[in-house]
């Protein structure tokens, strides 16, 4: 696949949750909420309601994570 931006710190959400291997540039921007969650090998994942800085700890995501602890 061609990468038009040589250096960046963007991790496409499709890659982050391992939802199928992107075969072209458009696949990197495919809306994950339209895909079958079973296409990811992860047991569970959540997407932030809005675009956030990479690894930003938010109340929304922290609550989601804490709700899943035993």
CSV table of N, CA, C and O in Angstrom, one decimal:
chain,number,residue,atom,x,y,z
A,1,UNK,N,0.9,-1.2,0.0
A,1,UNK,CA,0.0,0.0,0.0
A,1,UNK,C,0.9,1.2,0.0
A,1,UNK,O,2.0,1.2,0.6
A,2,UNK,N,0.5,2.3,-0.6
A,2,UNK,CA,1.2,3.5,-0.7
A,2,UNK,C,0.9,4.4,0.5
A,2,UNK,O,-0.3,4.5,0.9
A,3,UNK,N,1.9,5.0,1.1
A,3,UNK,CA,1.7,5.9,2.2
A,3,UNK,C,2.0,7.3,1.8
A,3,UNK,O,3.2,7.6,1.6
A,4,UNK,N,1.0,8.2,1.5
A,4,UNK,CA,1.3,9.5,1.0
A,4,UNK,C,2.0,10.4,2.1
A,4,UNK,O,2.6,11.4,1.8
A,5,UNK,N,1.9,10.0,3.4
A,5,UNK,CA,2.5,10.8,4.4
A,5,UNK,C,3.6,10.0,5.0
A,5,UNK,O,3.4,9.0,5.7
A,6,UNK,N,4.9,10.4,4.8
A,6,UNK,CA,6.0,9.6,5.2
A,6,UNK,C,6.2,9.5,6.7
A,6,UNK,O,6.6,8.5,7.2
A,7,UNK,N,5.9,10.5,7.5
A,7,UNK,CA,6.1,10.5,8.9
A,7,UNK,C,4.8,11.0,9.6
A,7,UNK,O,4.4,12.1,9.3
A,8,UNK,N,4.3,10.3,10.5
A,8,UNK,CA,3.1,10.7,11.3
A,8,UNK,C,3.0,9.9,12.5
A,8,UNK,O,3.7,8.9,12.7
A,9,UNK,N,2.1,10.2,13.4
A,9,UNK,CA,1.8,9.4,14.6
A,9,UNK,C,0.4,8.9,14.6
A,9,UNK,O,-0.2,8.8,15.6
A,10,UNK,N,-0.2,8.7,13.5
A,10,UNK,CA,-1.6,8.3,13.3
A,10,UNK,C,-1.6,6.8,13.3
A,10,UNK,O,-0.9,6.1,12.5
A,11,UNK,N,-2.4,6.2,14.1
A,11,UNK,CA,-2.7,4.8,14.1
A,11,UNK,C,-4.2,4.6,13.7
A,11,UNK,O,-5.1,4.9,14.5
A,12,UNK,N,-4.4,4.2,12.5
A,12,UNK,CA,-5.8,4.0,12.1
A,12,UNK,C,-6.5,3.0,13.0
A,12,UNK,O,-6.0,2.0,13.4
A,13,UNK,N,-7.7,3.4,13.4
A,13,UNK,CA,-8.5,2.6,14.3
A,13,UNK,C,-8.7,1.2,13.8
A,13,UNK,O,-8.7,0.2,14.6
A,14,UNK,N,-8.8,1.0,12.5
A,14,UNK,CA,-8.9,-0.3,11.9
A,14,UNK,C,-7.7,-1.1,12.2
A,14,UNK,O,-7.8,-2.3,12.6
A,15,UNK,N,-6.5,-0.5,12.2
A,15,UNK,CA,-5.3,-1.3,12.6
A,15,UNK,C,-5.3,-1.5,14.1
A,15,UNK,O,-4.9,-2.6,14.6
A,16,UNK,N,-5.6,-0.5,14.9
A,16,UNK,CA,-5.5,-0.6,16.3
A,16,UNK,C,-6.4,-1.7,16.9
A,16,UNK,O,-6.0,-2.3,17.9
A,17,UNK,N,-7.5,-2.0,16.3
A,17,UNK,CA,-8.3,-3.1,16.8
A,17,UNK,C,-8.3,-4.3,15.9
A,17,UNK,O,-9.0,-5.3,16.0
A,18,UNK,N,-7.3,-4.3,15.0
A,18,UNK,CA,-7.0,-5.5,14.1
A,18,UNK,C,-8.2,-6.0,13.3
A,18,UNK,O,-8.4,-7.2,13.2
A,19,UNK,N,-9.0,-5.0,12.8
A,19,UNK,CA,-10.2,-5.4,12.0
A,19,UNK,C,-9.7,-5.5,10.6
A,19,UNK,O,-9.4,-4.6,9.9
A,20,UNK,N,-9.5,-6.7,10.2
A,20,UNK,CA,-9.0,-7.2,8.8
A,20,UNK,C,-7.8,-6.4,8.4
A,20,UNK,O,-7.5,-5.3,8.9
A,21,UNK,N,-7.1,-6.9,7.5
A,21,UNK,CA,-5.9,-6.3,6.9
A,21,UNK,C,-6.3,-5.2,5.9
A,21,UNK,O,-7.0,-5.6,4.9
A,22,UNK,N,-5.9,-4.0,6.0
A,22,UNK,CA,-6.2,-3.0,5.0
A,22,UNK,C,-5.6,-3.3,3.7
A,22,UNK,O,-4.4,-3.6,3.6
A,23,UNK,N,-6.3,-3.3,2.6
A,23,UNK,CA,-5.8,-3.7,1.3
A,23,UNK,C,-5.6,-2.4,0.4
A,23,UNK,O,-4.9,-2.5,-0.6
A,24,UNK,N,-6.1,-1.3,0.9
A,24,UNK,CA,-5.9,-0.1,0.1
A,24,UNK,C,-6.0,1.1,1.1
A,24,UNK,O,-6.4,1.0,2.2
A,25,UNK,N,-5.7,2.3,0.6
A,25,UNK,CA,-5.7,3.5,1.4
A,25,UNK,C,-7.1,3.8,2.0
A,25,UNK,O,-7.2,4.1,3.2
A,26,UNK,N,-8.2,3.5,1.3
A,26,UNK,CA,-9.5,3.8,1.7
A,26,UNK,C,-9.9,2.9,2.9
A,26,UNK,O,-10.6,3.3,3.8
A,27,UNK,N,-9.3,1.7,3.0
A,27,UNK,CA,-9.6,0.8,4.1
A,27,UNK,C,-9.1,1.4,5.5
A,27,UNK,O,-9.7,1.0,6.5
A,28,UNK,N,-8.1,2.2,5.4
A,28,UNK,CA,-7.6,2.8,6.7
A,28,UNK,C,-8.6,3.7,7.3
A,28,UNK,O,-8.6,4.0,8.5
A,29,UNK,N,-9.6,4.3,6.5
A,29,UNK,CA,-10.5,5.2,7.0
A,29,UNK,C,-12.0,4.6,7.1
A,29,UNK,O,-12.9,5.4,7.3
A,30,UNK,N,-12.1,3.4,6.9
A,30,UNK,CA,-13.4,2.7,7.0
A,30,UNK,C,-14.0,2.8,8.3
A,30,UNK,O,-13.3,2.5,9.3
A,31,UNK,N,-15.2,3.2,8.4
A,31,UNK,CA,-15.9,3.3,9.8
A,31,UNK,C,-16.0,2.0,10.5
A,31,UNK,O,-16.7,1.1,9.9
A,32,UNK,N,-15.4,1.8,11.6
A,32,UNK,CA,-15.4,0.5,12.3
A,32,UNK,C,-16.7,0.2,12.8
A,32,UNK,O,-17.1,-1.0,12.8
A,33,UNK,N,-17.5,1.2,13.2
A,33,UNK,CA,-18.9,0.8,13.7
A,33,UNK,C,-19.8,0.2,12.7
A,33,UNK,O,-20.8,-0.3,13.0
A,34,UNK,N,-19.4,0.2,11.4
A,34,UNK,CA,-20.1,-0.4,10.3
A,34,UNK,C,-19.7,-1.8,10.1
A,34,UNK,O,-20.3,-2.6,9.3
A,35,UNK,N,-18.6,-2.2,10.7
A,35,UNK,CA,-18.0,-3.6,10.5
A,35,UNK,C,-18.5,-4.5,11.6
A,35,UNK,O,-18.8,-4.1,12.7
A,36,UNK,N,-18.4,-5.8,11.3
A,36,UNK,CA,-18.8,-6.9,12.2
A,36,UNK,C,-17.7,-7.0,13.3
A,36,UNK,O,-16.5,-7.2,12.9
A,37,UNK,N,-18.0,-6.8,14.6
A,37,UNK,CA,-16.9,-6.9,15.6
A,37,UNK,C,-16.2,-8.2,15.6
A,37,UNK,O,-15.1,-8.3,16.1
A,38,UNK,N,-16.9,-9.3,15.1
A,38,UNK,CA,-16.2,-10.6,15.0
A,38,UNK,C,-15.0,-10.6,14.1
A,38,UNK,O,-14.3,-11.6,14.0
A,39,UNK,N,-14.9,-9.6,13.3
A,39,UNK,CA,-13.7,-9.5,12.4
A,39,UNK,C,-12.4,-9.1,13.1
A,39,UNK,O,-11.4,-9.1,12.5
A,40,UNK,N,-12.5,-8.8,14.4
A,40,UNK,CA,-11.4,-8.4,15.2
A,40,UNK,C,-11.1,-9.6,16.1
A,40,UNK,O,-12.0,-10.2,16.7
A,41,UNK,N,-9.8,-9.9,16.3
A,41,UNK,CA,-9.4,-11.0,17.2
A,41,UNK,C,-9.5,-10.6,18.7
A,41,UNK,O,-9.4,-11.4,19.6
A,42,UNK,N,-9.8,-9.3,19.0
A,42,UNK,CA,-9.9,-8.8,20.3
A,42,UNK,C,-11.2,-9.3,21.0
A,42,UNK,O,-12.2,-9.4,20.3
A,43,UNK,N,-11.2,-9.6,22.3
A,43,UNK,CA,-12.4,-10.0,23.0
A,43,UNK,C,-13.4,-8.8,23.0
A,43,UNK,O,-14.6,-9.1,23.0
A,44,UNK,N,-12.9,-7.6,23.2
A,44,UNK,CA,-13.8,-6.5,23.3
A,44,UNK,C,-13.0,-5.2,23.0
A,44,UNK,O,-11.8,-5.2,23.3
A,45,UNK,N,-13.7,-4.2,22.5
A,45,UNK,CA,-13.0,-2.9,22.3
A,45,UNK,C,-14.1,-1.8,22.2
A,45,UNK,O,-15.2,-2.1,22.0
A,46,UNK,N,-13.6,-0.6,22.5
A,46,UNK,CA,-14.5,0.5,22.4
A,46,UNK,C,-13.8,1.6,21.6
A,46,UNK,O,-12.6,1.7,21.7
A,47,UNK,N,-14.6,2.4,21.0
A,47,UNK,CA,-14.0,3.6,20.3
A,47,UNK,C,-14.5,4.8,21.0
A,47,UNK,O,-15.7,4.9,21.4
A,48,UNK,N,-13.6,5.8,21.1
A,48,UNK,CA,-14.0,7.1,21.8
A,48,UNK,C,-15.1,7.7,21.0
A,48,UNK,O,-15.2,7.6,19.7
A,49,UNK,N,-16.0,8.5,21.6
A,49,UNK,CA,-17.1,9.1,21.0
A,49,UNK,C,-16.6,10.2,20.0
A,49,UNK,O,-17.3,10.6,19.1
A,50,UNK,N,-15.4,10.7,20.3
A,50,UNK,CA,-14.8,11.8,19.4
A,50,UNK,C,-13.3,11.5,19.3
A,50,UNK,O,-12.7,10.8,20.1
A,51,UNK,N,-12.7,12.1,18.3
A,51,UNK,CA,-11.3,11.9,18.0
A,51,UNK,C,-10.5,12.5,19.2
A,51,UNK,O,-10.7,13.7,19.5
A,52,UNK,N,-9.6,11.7,19.7
A,52,UNK,CA,-8.8,12.1,20.9
A,52,UNK,C,-7.3,12.0,20.5
A,52,UNK,O,-7.0,11.2,19.6
A,53,UNK,N,-6.4,12.6,21.3
A,53,UNK,CA,-5.0,12.4,21.2
A,53,UNK,C,-4.7,10.9,21.5
A,53,UNK,O,-5.4,10.3,22.3
A,54,UNK,N,-3.7,10.4,20.9
A,54,UNK,CA,-3.3,9.0,21.1
A,54,UNK,C,-3.0,8.7,22.6
A,54,UNK,O,-2.3,9.5,23.2
A,55,UNK,N,-3.6,7.7,23.1
A,55,UNK,CA,-3.5,7.3,24.5
A,55,UNK,C,-4.1,8.3,25.5
A,55,UNK,O,-3.7,8.2,26.7
A,56,UNK,N,-4.9,9.2,25.1
A,56,UNK,CA,-5.5,10.2,26.1
A,56,UNK,C,-6.4,9.4,27.0
A,56,UNK,O,-7.3,8.6,26.5
A,57,UNK,N,-6.2,9.6,28.3
A,57,UNK,CA,-7.1,8.9,29.3
A,57,UNK,C,-8.3,9.8,29.6
A,57,UNK,O,-8.1,10.9,30.1
A,58,UNK,N,-9.5,9.4,29.2
A,58,UNK,CA,-10.7,10.2,29.4
A,58,UNK,C,-11.6,9.4,30.3
A,58,UNK,O,-11.5,8.2,30.6
A,59,UNK,N,-12.6,10.2,30.9
A,59,UNK,CA,-13.5,9.6,31.8
A,59,UNK,C,-14.4,8.5,31.0
A,59,UNK,O,-14.6,7.4,31.6
A,60,UNK,N,-14.7,8.8,29.8
A,60,UNK,CA,-15.5,7.9,29.0
A,60,UNK,C,-14.8,6.6,28.8
A,60,UNK,O,-15.4,5.5,29.1
A,61,UNK,N,-13.5,6.6,28.5
A,61,UNK,CA,-12.8,5.3,28.2
A,61,UNK,C,-12.4,4.7,29.5
A,61,UNK,O,-12.4,3.4,29.6
A,62,UNK,N,-12.1,5.4,30.5
A,62,UNK,CA,-11.8,4.8,31.8
A,62,UNK,C,-13.0,4.1,32.5
A,62,UNK,O,-12.9,3.0,33.0
A,63,UNK,N,-14.1,4.7,32.3
A,63,UNK,CA,-15.4,4.1,32.9
A,63,UNK,C,-15.6,2.8,32.1
A,63,UNK,O,-16.0,1.8,32.8
A,64,UNK,N,-15.5,2.8,30.8
A,64,UNK,CA,-15.7,1.6,30.0
A,64,UNK,C,-14.8,0.5,30.5
A,64,UNK,O,-15.2,-0.6,30.7
A,65,UNK,N,-13.5,0.8,30.7
A,65,UNK,CA,-12.5,-0.2,31.2
A,65,UNK,C,-12.8,-0.6,32.6
A,65,UNK,O,-12.8,-1.9,32.9
A,66,UNK,N,-13.1,0.3,33.5
A,66,UNK,CA,-13.4,-0.1,34.9
A,66,UNK,C,-14.6,-1.0,35.0
A,66,UNK,O,-14.7,-1.9,35.9
A,67,UNK,N,-15.6,-0.7,34.2
A,67,UNK,CA,-16.8,-1.5,34.2
A,67,UNK,C,-16.6,-3.0,33.8
A,67,UNK,O,-17.4,-3.8,34.1
A,68,UNK,N,-15.5,-3.3,33.2
A,68,UNK,CA,-15.2,-4.6,32.8
A,68,UNK,C,-14.3,-5.4,33.7
A,68,UNK,O,-14.0,-6.6,33.5
A,69,UNK,N,-13.8,-4.7,34.8
A,69,UNK,CA,-13.0,-5.4,35.7
A,69,UNK,C,-13.8,-6.3,36.6
A,69,UNK,O,-14.9,-6.0,36.9
A,70,UNK,N,-13.2,-7.5,37.0
A,70,UNK,CA,-14.0,-8.4,37.9
A,70,UNK,C,-14.3,-7.8,39.2
A,70,UNK,O,-13.6,-6.9,39.7
